PDB file of C-alpha atoms in Angstrom:
ATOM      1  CA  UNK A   1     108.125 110.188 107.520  1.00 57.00           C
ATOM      2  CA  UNK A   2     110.424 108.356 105.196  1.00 75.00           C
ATOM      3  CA  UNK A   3     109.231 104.644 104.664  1.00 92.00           C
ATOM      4  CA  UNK A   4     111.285 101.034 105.653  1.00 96.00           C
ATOM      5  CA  UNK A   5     114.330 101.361 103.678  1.00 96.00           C
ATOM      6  CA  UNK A   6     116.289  98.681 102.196  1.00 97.00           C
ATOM      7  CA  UNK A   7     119.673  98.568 100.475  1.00 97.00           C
ATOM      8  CA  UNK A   8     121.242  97.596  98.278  1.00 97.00           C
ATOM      9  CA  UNK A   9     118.088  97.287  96.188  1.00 96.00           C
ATOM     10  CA  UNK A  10     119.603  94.996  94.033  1.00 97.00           C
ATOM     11  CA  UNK A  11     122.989  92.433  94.872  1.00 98.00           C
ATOM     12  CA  UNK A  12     125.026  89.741  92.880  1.00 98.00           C
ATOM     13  CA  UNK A  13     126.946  87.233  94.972  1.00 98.00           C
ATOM     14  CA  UNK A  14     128.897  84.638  93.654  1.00 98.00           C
ATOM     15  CA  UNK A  15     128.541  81.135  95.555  1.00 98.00           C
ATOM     16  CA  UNK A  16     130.568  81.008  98.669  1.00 98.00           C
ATOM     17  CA  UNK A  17     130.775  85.094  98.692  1.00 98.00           C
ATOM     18  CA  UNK A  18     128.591  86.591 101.855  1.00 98.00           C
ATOM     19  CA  UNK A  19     125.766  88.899 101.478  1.00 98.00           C
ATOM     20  CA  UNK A  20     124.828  91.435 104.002  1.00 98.00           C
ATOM     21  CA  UNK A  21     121.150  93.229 103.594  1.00 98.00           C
ATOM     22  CA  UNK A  22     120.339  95.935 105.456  1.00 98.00           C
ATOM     23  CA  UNK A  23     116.925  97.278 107.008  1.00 98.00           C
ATOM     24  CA  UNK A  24     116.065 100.750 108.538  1.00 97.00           C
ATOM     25  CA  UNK A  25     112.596 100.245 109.870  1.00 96.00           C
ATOM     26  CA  UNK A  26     110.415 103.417 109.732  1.00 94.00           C
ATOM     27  CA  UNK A  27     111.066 106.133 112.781  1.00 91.00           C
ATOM     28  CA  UNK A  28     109.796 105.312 116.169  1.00 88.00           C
ATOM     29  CA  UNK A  29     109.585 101.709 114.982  1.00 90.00           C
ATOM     30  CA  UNK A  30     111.388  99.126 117.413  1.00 89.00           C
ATOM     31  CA  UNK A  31     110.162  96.350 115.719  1.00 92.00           C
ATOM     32  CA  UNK A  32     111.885  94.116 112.491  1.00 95.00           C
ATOM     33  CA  UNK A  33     110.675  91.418 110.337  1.00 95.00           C
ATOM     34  CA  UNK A  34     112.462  89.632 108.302  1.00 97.00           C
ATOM     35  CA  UNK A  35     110.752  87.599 105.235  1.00 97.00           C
ATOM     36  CA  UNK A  36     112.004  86.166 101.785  1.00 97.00           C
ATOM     37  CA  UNK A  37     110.676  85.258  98.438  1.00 94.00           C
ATOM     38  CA  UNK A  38     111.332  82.675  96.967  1.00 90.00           C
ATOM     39  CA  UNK A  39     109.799  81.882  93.413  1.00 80.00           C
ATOM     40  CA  UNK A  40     106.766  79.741  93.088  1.00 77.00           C
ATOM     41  CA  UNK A  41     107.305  79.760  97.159  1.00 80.00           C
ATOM     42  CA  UNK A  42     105.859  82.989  98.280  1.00 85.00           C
ATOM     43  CA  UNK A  43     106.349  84.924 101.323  1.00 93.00           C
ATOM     44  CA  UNK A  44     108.158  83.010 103.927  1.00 95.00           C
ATOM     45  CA  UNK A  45     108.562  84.644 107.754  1.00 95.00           C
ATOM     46  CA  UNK A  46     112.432  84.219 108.891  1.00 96.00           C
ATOM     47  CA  UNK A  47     113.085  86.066 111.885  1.00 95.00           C
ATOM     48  CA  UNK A  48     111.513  89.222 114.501  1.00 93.00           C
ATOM     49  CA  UNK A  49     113.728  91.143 116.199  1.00 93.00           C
ATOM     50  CA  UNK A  50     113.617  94.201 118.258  1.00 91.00           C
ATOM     51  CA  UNK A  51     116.297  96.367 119.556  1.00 89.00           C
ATOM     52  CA  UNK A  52     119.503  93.798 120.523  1.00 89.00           C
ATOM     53  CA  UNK A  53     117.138  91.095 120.872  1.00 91.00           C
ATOM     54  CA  UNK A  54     116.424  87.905 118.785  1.00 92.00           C
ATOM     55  CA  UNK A  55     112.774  87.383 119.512  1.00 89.00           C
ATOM     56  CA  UNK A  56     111.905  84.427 116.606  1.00 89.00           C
ATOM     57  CA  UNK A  57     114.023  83.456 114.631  1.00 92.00           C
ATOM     58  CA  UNK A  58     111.815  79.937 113.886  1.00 91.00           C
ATOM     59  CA  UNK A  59     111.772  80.597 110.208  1.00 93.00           C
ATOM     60  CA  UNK A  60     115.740  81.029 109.683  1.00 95.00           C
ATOM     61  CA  UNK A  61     118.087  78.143 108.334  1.00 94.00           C
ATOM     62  CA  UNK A  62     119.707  76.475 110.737  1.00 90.00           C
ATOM     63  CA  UNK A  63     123.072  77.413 109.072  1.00 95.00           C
ATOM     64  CA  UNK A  64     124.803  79.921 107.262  1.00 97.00           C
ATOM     65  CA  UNK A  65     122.255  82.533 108.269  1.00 98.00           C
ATOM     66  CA  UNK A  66     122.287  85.540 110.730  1.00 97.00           C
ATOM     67  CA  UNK A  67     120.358  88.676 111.594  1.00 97.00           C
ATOM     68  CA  UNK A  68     120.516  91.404 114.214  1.00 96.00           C
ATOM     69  CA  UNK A  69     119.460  94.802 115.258  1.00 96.00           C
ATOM     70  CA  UNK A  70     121.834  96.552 117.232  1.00 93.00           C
ATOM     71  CA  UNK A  71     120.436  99.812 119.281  1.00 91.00           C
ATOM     72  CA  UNK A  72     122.474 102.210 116.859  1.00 91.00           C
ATOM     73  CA  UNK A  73     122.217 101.528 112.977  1.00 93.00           C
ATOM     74  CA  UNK A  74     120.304  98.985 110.885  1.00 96.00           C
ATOM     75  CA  UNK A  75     118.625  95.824 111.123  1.00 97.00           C
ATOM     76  CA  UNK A  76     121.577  93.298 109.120  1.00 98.00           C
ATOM     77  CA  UNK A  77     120.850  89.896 107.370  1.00 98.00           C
ATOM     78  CA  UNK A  78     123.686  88.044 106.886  1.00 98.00           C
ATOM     79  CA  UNK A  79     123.977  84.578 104.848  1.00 98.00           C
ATOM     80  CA  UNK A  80     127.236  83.252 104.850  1.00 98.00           C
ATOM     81  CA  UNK A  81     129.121  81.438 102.014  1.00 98.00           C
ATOM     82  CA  UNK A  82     125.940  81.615  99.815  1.00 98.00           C
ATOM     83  CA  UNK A  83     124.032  78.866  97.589  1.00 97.00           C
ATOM     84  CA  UNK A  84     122.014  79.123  94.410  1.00 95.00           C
ATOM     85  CA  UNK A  85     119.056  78.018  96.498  1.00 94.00           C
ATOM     86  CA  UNK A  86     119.550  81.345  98.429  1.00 96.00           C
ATOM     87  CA  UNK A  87     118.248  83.950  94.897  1.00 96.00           C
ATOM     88  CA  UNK A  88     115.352  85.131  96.700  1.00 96.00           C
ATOM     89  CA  UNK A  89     113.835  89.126  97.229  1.00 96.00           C
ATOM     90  CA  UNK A  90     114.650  89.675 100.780  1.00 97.00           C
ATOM     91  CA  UNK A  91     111.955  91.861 102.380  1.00 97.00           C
ATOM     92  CA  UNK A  92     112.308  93.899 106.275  1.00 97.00           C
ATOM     93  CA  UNK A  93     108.916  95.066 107.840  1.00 96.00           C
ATOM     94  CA  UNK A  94     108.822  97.253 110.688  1.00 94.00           C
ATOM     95  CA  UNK A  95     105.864  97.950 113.397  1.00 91.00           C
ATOM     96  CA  UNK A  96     106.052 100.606 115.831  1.00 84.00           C
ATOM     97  CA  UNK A  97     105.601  98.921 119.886  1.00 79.00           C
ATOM     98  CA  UNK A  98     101.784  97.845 120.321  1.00 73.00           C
ATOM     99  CA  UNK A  99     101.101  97.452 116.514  1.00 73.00           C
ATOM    100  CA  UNK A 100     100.402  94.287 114.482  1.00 75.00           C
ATOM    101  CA  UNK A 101     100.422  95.987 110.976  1.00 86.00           C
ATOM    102  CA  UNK A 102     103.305  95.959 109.558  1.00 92.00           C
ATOM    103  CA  UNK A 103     105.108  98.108 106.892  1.00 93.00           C
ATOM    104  CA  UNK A 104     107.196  96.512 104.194  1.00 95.00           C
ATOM    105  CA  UNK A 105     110.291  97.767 102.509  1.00 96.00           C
ATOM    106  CA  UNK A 106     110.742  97.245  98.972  1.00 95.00           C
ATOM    107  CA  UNK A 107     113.007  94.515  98.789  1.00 96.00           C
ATOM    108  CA  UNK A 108     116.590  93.067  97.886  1.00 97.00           C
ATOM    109  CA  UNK A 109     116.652  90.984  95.521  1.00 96.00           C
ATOM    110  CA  UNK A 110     119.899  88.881  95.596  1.00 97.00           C
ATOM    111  CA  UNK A 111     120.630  86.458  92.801  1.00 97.00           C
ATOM    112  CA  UNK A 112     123.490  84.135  93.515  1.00 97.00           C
ATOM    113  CA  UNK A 113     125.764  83.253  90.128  1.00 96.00           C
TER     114      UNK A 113
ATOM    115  CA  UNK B   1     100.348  76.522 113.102  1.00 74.00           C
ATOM    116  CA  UNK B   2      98.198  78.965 111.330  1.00 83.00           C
ATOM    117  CA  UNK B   3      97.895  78.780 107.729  1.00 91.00           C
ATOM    118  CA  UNK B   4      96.356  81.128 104.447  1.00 95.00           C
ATOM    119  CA  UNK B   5      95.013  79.756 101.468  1.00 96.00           C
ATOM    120  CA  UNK B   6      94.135  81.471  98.463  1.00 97.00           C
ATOM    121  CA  UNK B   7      92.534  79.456  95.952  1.00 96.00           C
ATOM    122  CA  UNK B   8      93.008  82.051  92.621  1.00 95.00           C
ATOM    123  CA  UNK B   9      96.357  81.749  91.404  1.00 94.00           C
ATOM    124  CA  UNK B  10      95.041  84.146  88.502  1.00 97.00           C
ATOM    125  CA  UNK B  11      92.163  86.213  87.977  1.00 97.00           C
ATOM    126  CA  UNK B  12      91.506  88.505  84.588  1.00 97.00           C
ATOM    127  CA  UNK B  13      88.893  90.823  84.979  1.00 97.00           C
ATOM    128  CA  UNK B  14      87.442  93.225  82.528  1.00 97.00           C
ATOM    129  CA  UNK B  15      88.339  97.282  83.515  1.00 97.00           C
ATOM    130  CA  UNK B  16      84.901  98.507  85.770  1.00 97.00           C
ATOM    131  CA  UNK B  17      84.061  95.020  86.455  1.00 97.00           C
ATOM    132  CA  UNK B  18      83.466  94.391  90.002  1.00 97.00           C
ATOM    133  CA  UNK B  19      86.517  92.078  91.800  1.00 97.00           C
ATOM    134  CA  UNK B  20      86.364  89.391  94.951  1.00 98.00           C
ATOM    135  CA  UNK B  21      89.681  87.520  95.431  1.00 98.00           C
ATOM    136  CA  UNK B  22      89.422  84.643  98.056  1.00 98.00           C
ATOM    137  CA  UNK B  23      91.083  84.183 100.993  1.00 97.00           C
ATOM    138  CA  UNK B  24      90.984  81.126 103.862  1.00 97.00           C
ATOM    139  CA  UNK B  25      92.569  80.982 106.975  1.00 94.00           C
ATOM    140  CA  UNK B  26      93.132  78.840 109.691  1.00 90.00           C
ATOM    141  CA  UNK B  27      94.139  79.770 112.979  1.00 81.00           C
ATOM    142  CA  UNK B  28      93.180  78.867 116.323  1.00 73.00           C
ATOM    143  CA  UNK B  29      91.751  82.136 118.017  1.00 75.00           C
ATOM    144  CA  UNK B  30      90.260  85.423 116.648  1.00 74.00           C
ATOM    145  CA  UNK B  31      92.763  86.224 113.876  1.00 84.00           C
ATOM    146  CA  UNK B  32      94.374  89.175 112.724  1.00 89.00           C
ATOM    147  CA  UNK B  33      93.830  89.507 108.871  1.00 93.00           C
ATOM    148  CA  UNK B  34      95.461  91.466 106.094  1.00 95.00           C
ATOM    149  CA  UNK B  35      95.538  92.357 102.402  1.00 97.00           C
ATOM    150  CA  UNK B  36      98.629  93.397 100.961  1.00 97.00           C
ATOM    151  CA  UNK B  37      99.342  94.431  97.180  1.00 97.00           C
ATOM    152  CA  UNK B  38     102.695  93.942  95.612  1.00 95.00           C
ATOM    153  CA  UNK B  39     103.563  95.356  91.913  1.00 92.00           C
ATOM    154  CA  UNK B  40     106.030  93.476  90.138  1.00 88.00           C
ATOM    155  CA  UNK B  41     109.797  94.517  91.529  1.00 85.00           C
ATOM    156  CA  UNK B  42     108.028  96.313  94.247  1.00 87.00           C
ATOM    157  CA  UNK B  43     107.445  95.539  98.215  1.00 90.00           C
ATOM    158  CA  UNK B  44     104.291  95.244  99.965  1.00 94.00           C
ATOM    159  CA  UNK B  45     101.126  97.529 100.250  1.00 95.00           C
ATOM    160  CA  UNK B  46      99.109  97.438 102.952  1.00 95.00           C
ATOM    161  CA  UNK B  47      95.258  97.678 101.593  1.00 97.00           C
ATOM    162  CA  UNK B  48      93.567  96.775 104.809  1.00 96.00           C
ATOM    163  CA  UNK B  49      93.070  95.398 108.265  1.00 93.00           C
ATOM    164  CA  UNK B  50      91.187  93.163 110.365  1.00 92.00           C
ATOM    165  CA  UNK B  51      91.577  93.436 113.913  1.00 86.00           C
ATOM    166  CA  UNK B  52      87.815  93.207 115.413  1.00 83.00           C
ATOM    167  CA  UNK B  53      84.532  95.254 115.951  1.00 85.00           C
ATOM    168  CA  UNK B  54      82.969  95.542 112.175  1.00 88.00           C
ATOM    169  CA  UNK B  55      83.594  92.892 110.091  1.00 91.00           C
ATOM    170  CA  UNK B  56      83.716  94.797 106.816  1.00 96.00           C
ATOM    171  CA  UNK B  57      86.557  96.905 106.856  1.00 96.00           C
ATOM    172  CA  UNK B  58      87.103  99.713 104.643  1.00 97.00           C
ATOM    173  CA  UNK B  59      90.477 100.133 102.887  1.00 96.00           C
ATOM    174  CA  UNK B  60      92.391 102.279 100.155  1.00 96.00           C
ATOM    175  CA  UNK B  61      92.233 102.332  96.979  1.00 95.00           C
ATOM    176  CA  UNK B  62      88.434 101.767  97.084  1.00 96.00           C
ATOM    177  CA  UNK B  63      89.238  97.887  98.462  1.00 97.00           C
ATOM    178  CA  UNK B  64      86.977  96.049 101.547  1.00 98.00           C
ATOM    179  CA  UNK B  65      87.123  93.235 102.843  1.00 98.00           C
ATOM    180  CA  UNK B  66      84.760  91.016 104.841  1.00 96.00           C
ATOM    181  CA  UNK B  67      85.748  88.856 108.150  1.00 94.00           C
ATOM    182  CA  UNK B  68      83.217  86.276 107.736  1.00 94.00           C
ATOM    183  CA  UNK B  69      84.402  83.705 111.425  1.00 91.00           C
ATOM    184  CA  UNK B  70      81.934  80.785 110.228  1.00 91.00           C
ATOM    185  CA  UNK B  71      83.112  80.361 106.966  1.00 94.00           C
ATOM    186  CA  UNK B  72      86.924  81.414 108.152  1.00 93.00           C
ATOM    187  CA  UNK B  73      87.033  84.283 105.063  1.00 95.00           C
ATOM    188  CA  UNK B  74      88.419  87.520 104.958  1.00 97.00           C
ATOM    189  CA  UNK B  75      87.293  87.876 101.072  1.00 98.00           C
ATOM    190  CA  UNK B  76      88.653  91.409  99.628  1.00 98.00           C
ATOM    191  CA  UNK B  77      85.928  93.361  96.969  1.00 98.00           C
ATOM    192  CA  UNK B  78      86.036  96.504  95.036  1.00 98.00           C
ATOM    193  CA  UNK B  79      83.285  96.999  92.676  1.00 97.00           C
ATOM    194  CA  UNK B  80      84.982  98.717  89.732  1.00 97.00           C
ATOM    195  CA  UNK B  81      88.361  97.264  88.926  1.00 97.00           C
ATOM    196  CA  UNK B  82      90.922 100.161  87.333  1.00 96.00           C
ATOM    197  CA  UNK B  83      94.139  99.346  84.997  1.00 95.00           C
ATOM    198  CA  UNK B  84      95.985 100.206  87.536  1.00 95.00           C
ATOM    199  CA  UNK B  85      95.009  97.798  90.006  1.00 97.00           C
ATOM    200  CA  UNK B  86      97.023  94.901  88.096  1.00 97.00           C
ATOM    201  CA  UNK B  87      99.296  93.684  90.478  1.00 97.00           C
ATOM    202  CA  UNK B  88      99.880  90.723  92.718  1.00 96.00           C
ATOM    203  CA  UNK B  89      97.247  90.266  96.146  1.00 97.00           C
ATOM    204  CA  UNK B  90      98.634  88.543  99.068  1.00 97.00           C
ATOM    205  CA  UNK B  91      96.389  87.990 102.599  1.00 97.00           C
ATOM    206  CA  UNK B  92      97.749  86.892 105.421  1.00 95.00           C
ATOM    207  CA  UNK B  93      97.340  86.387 109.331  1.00 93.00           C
ATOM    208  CA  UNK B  94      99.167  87.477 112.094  1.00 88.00           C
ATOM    209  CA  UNK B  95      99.961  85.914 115.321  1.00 77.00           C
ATOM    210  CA  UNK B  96      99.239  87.827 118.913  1.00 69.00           C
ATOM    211  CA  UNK B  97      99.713  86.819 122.087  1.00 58.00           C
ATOM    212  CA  UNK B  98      98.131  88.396 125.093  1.00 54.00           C
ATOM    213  CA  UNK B  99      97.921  91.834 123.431  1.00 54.00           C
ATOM    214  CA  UNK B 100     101.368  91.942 122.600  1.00 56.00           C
ATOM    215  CA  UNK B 101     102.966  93.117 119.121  1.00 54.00           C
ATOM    216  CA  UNK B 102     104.027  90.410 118.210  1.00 67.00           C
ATOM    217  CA  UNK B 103     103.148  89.903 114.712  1.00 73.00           C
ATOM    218  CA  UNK B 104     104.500  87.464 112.836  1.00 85.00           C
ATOM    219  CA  UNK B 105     102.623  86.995 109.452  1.00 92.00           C
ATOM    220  CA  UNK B 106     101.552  83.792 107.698  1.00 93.00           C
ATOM    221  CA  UNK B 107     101.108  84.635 103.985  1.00 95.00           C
ATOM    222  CA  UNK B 108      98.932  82.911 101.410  1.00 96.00           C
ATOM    223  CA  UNK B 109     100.396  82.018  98.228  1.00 94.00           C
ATOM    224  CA  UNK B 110      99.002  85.266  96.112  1.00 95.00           C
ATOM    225  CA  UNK B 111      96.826  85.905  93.433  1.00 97.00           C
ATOM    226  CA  UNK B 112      97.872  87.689  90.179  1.00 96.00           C
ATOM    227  CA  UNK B 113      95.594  89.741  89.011  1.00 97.00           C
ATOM    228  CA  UNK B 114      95.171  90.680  84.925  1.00 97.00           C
ATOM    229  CA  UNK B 115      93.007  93.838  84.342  1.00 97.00           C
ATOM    230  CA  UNK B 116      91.797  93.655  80.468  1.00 94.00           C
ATOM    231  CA  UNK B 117      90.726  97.008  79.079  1.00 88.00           C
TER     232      UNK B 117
END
């Protein structure tokens, strides 16, 4: 059973480009988590989804920042026109219905020049 | 709003000694605790869980941890510390509702750990 993948592993934006991570949670998992890293910040909850439903999405900027999980494909987090401020490692966690552990994937790690 | 604190920014420990990183929380029923390891450029491990029933809890790697509720702990142990164990240790607590999955997870702030040969 493959693990939570991530991709790209690895992106370069230039400010006021868009960045678009992706997430494929681990099979039979319905449930995405969103987090970021942030240096000298830690590990900061943004938004839980699950199948074409927003279910928190207390910990996301107001603007310039999106995220869905449609009921074909992968989980998508989208920042808009993007800031310095935004060079973070991006991490998606899944959990499989009735679960509270949840299983990371390793991480993009966007650095805005 | 639940919170994690972990006092050790940094521990260095000799290779075989024995290891206890900290952990605090703060929430404002029975919690559900975690330890996750992260290596540098890498995601997250899961080491262990707390959930209920025992309150040591057995993990991999040769980790426990103890859910002490008076002293709001969840302190993870391993009594002989390997090279490889260097790495970054995050805790954290997860919200529940009524038996739900939801699981949103409040981290503490990490500790790095330095293993000395």
């Amino acid at each position: 059973n493959a693990g939570v993948m991530q991709n790209p592993r690895h992106l370069v934006r230039r400010r006021g480009q868009e960045a678009r991570l992706r997430c494929s949670p681990m099979k039979g998992h319905s449930h995405v988590y969103w987090y970021r890293q942030l240096p000298e910040e830690g590990l900061k909850f943004m938004v839980y989804l699950q199948k074409e439903n927003i279910i928190d999405e207390s910990g996301m900027p107001k603007e310039r920042f999106s995220a869905e999980f449609p009921k074909e494909g992968p989980s998508i987090l989208r920042i808009q026109q993007v800031v310095r401020g935004d060079s973070a490692a991006y991490f998606c966690a899944s959990s499989p219905p009735g679960y509270y552990e949840q299983y990371f994937g390793p991480g993009t790690r966007l650095t805005v020049t | 709003a639940q919170s994690v604190t972990q006092p050790d920014i940094h521990i260095t420990v000799s290779e075989g000694a024995s290891l206890e990183l900290r952990c605090n929380y703060s929430y404002g029923a029975t919690p559900y605790l975690f330890w996750y390891v992260q290596s540098p450029g890498q995601g997250l491990q899961l080491l262990l869980k707390y959930f209920s029933g025992d309150t040591l809890v057995q993990g991999i790697k040769g980790f426990e941890a103890e859910f002490k509720r008076s002293q709001s702990s969840f302190n993870l142990r391993k009594p002989s510390v390997h090279w490889s164990d260097a790495a970054e240790y995050f805790c954290a607590v997860g919200e529940h509702a009524g038996g739900t999955s939801y699981g949103k997870l409040t981290f503490g702030q990490g500790t790095i750990l330095t293993v000395h040969p």
